[in-house]
Amino acid sequence: MTKKIENPLTKFYDGKFEKQVQEAPALQQKMTPIPDCGEESYHGSGKLTGRKALITGGDSGIGRAAAIAYAREGADVAINYLPFEEDDAQQVKQLIEAEGRKAVLLPGDLKEEDFTRKLIHDAAKELDGLDILVLNAGMQQAVESIKDLSTQQIVDTYTTNIISMYWAVQEALDYLPKGASIITTTSIQSAEPSAHLLDYAATKGAITSFSKGLSAQLAASGIRVNTVAPGPIWTALQICGGQPQEKIPEFGQNELLQRAGQPAELAAVYVFLASDEASYVTGQVYAITGGSFFA
Ligand code: NAD
Ligand code: MG
């Protein structure tokens, strides 16, 4: 049988978006259109059979796409998210369990050091080990002028996006075996910061450097570390303050591929980086941007 060849310009929703706003953190099930996390389309082939993965921000968007794909590749999956996002998380739990894999829900705020450290131990205990750590949670609030950027927002963005990664990795090293994979989510904003995302973009620059440096520190332990740099992906982050509302209709339209990406389009890279097939890959940035070059 021949597999149908698909046009990347039209494979996913390629229209403009309706303006829509929710309070952060938004629920993706209330978005129009609902982001496509591969619920209908991702097919596994045993690439992660028996692995144990923790994914932060696994309730929605890119983290959810990774959670679905990991379960379909045979992994047991724990996800972390904020308590407000319970309804999205319950959907992910059902999707993981539908594959016959274990789903562990660990809600809580990564801005709290004690919680974040305990999260790692709880995940390893519930999963009976930890092989794959996906540090993907993030917050993004657009502010036009640096004069209006509050200290609270700067601290919250840094704590959520980058400082929590130090706490998580410090604890995870108690469990990660040789062959384990750490995957972070950076952004094209690391290389091309937008004027209205001064705090967010700077944390993404830090995540890129952190991931490269950590790969050097952990290579001799047989642990690989890589980061994924998405471009404009249609997720909850964008409609709860991540973009100014007037930018929502055109979101993604200026990329070479002329549309926003969907979380489903990132899943295969999170699977590859977690799998043994990436045995010679560490310290790298994987850009999935619709065309912008990450340099
Ligand atoms: P999303 O809103 O679906 O996922 C982000 C998740 O982060 C939330 O679901 C939430 O559970 C989690 N989170 C935020 N603050 C938290 C906190 N204090 N404690 C615990 N969890 C918290 O959006 P997404 O776009 O899938 O975001 C995933 C990652 O992708 C983020 O790191 C984001 O910066 C990055 N990213 C997204 C885009 C994009 O265009 N959507 C582009 C580049 C990078
Ligand atoms: Mg969410």
Short mmCIF file of C-alpha atoms and ligand atoms in Angstrom, two decimals, residues 25-26 28 31 35 37 56-64 80-83 85 88 107-112 115-116 135-140 156 159-161 164-165 184-189 200 203-204 207 228-238 240 243 251 261 263 266 270 288, ligand 1:
data_model
loop_
_atom_site.label_atom_id
_atom_site.label_comp_id
_atom_site.label_asym_id
_atom_site.label_seq_id
_atom_site.Cartn_x
_atom_site.Cartn_y
_atom_site.Cartn_z
CA PRO A 25 -3.11 28.90 32.55
CA ALA A 26 -5.76 28.28 29.91
CA GLN A 28 -6.87 23.81 25.73
CA MET A 31 -9.87 26.74 22.53
CA PRO A 35 -4.92 22.13 19.33
CA CYS A 37 -1.89 16.80 19.90
CA THR A 56 6.10 18.71 32.85
CA GLY A 57 3.28 20.63 31.19
CA GLY A 58 1.98 17.26 29.97
CA ASP A 59 -1.71 18.21 30.19
CA SER A 60 -1.84 20.30 27.02
CA GLY A 61 -0.01 21.47 23.94
CA ILE A 62 3.46 20.18 23.16
CA GLY A 63 3.80 18.21 26.42
CA ARG A 64 0.50 16.47 25.79
CA ASN A 80 2.86 17.49 35.91
CA TYR A 81 0.60 20.52 35.43
CA LEU A 82 -1.11 23.22 37.49
CA PRO A 83 -4.15 22.14 39.56
CA GLU A 85 -5.63 22.26 34.44
CA ASP A 88 -7.07 18.70 30.42
CA PRO A 107 -0.35 18.39 39.80
CA GLY A 108 1.54 21.23 41.43
CA ASP A 109 3.42 24.49 40.94
CA LEU A 110 7.00 24.31 39.63
CA LYS A 111 7.67 27.76 41.11
CA GLU A 112 7.76 26.02 44.50
CA PHE A 115 7.14 20.73 45.29
CA THR A 116 9.46 20.43 42.30
CA LEU A 135 11.20 19.63 31.14
CA ASN A 136 8.61 21.33 28.99
CA ALA A 137 6.41 23.51 31.26
CA GLY A 138 6.60 27.21 30.61
CA MET A 139 4.79 30.52 31.06
CA GLN A 140 4.71 33.41 28.60
CA ASP A 156 7.71 34.04 37.99
CA THR A 159 11.40 30.49 38.20
CA THR A 160 8.92 28.52 36.11
CA ASN A 161 10.87 28.34 32.88
CA SER A 164 12.82 24.86 38.24
CA MET A 165 14.92 22.90 35.73
CA THR A 184 14.01 20.52 27.51
CA THR A 185 11.74 22.82 25.54
CA THR A 186 13.39 26.05 24.50
CA SER A 187 12.01 28.28 21.69
CA ILE A 188 12.92 30.12 18.51
CA GLN A 189 12.68 33.07 20.96
CA TYR A 200 10.28 34.92 28.33
CA THR A 203 14.62 32.40 29.86
CA LYS A 204 14.58 30.49 26.57
CA ILE A 207 17.36 27.01 28.64
CA VAL A 228 13.61 21.34 21.20
CA ALA A 229 13.03 24.84 19.80
CA PRO A 230 9.46 25.29 18.55
CA GLY A 231 8.29 28.19 16.41
CA PRO A 232 4.67 29.37 16.53
CA ILE A 233 2.61 26.40 17.73
CA TRP A 234 -1.14 26.68 18.36
CA THR A 235 -1.41 26.06 22.12
CA ALA A 236 -3.10 27.39 25.25
CA LEU A 237 0.01 29.42 26.12
CA GLN A 238 -0.70 31.79 23.24
CA CYS A 240 -3.85 33.47 27.81
CA GLN A 243 0.53 36.99 22.45
CA PHE A 251 -0.46 33.69 14.39
CA GLY A 261 2.28 24.48 13.75
CA PRO A 263 1.66 20.16 18.85
CA LEU A 266 6.60 17.97 17.40
CA TYR A 270 10.46 14.14 21.42
CA ILE A 288 10.62 22.91 14.54
P1 NAD B 1 0.68 24.91 27.04
O1 NAD B 1 0.06 26.06 27.73
O2 NAD B 1 -0.22 23.90 26.47
O3 NAD B 1 1.71 24.16 28.00
C1 NAD B 1 2.46 24.84 28.97
C2 NAD B 1 2.28 24.11 30.28
O4 NAD B 1 3.17 24.64 31.25
C3 NAD B 1 0.90 24.28 30.88
O5 NAD B 1 0.01 23.29 30.42
C4 NAD B 1 1.17 24.14 32.37
O6 NAD B 1 0.80 22.86 32.81
C5 NAD B 1 2.66 24.29 32.49
N1 NAD B 1 3.01 25.30 33.50
C6 NAD B 1 3.07 26.64 33.36
N2 NAD B 1 3.39 27.22 34.52
C7 NAD B 1 3.56 26.20 35.43
C8 NAD B 1 3.91 26.14 36.80
N3 NAD B 1 4.18 27.25 37.51
N4 NAD B 1 3.95 24.93 37.39
C9 NAD B 1 3.68 23.80 36.69
N5 NAD B 1 3.35 23.80 35.40
C10 NAD B 1 3.30 24.99 34.77
O7 NAD B 1 1.63 25.54 25.92
P2 NAD B 1 2.82 24.92 25.03
O8 NAD B 1 3.00 25.89 23.93
O9 NAD B 1 2.57 23.51 24.73
O10 NAD B 1 4.07 25.06 25.99
C11 NAD B 1 5.00 24.02 26.21
C12 NAD B 1 6.40 24.57 26.10
O11 NAD B 1 6.64 24.96 24.74
C13 NAD B 1 6.69 25.81 26.94
O12 NAD B 1 7.96 25.70 27.53
C14 NAD B 1 6.71 26.92 25.91
O13 NAD B 1 7.50 28.00 26.31
C15 NAD B 1 7.30 26.19 24.73
N6 NAD B 1 7.12 26.84 23.44
C16 NAD B 1 5.89 27.03 22.93
C17 NAD B 1 5.76 27.66 21.70
C18 NAD B 1 4.40 27.90 21.08
O14 NAD B 1 4.33 28.62 20.07
N7 NAD B 1 3.33 27.36 21.60
C19 NAD B 1 6.88 28.09 20.99
C20 NAD B 1 8.13 27.88 21.55
C21 NAD B 1 8.24 27.25 22.78
#
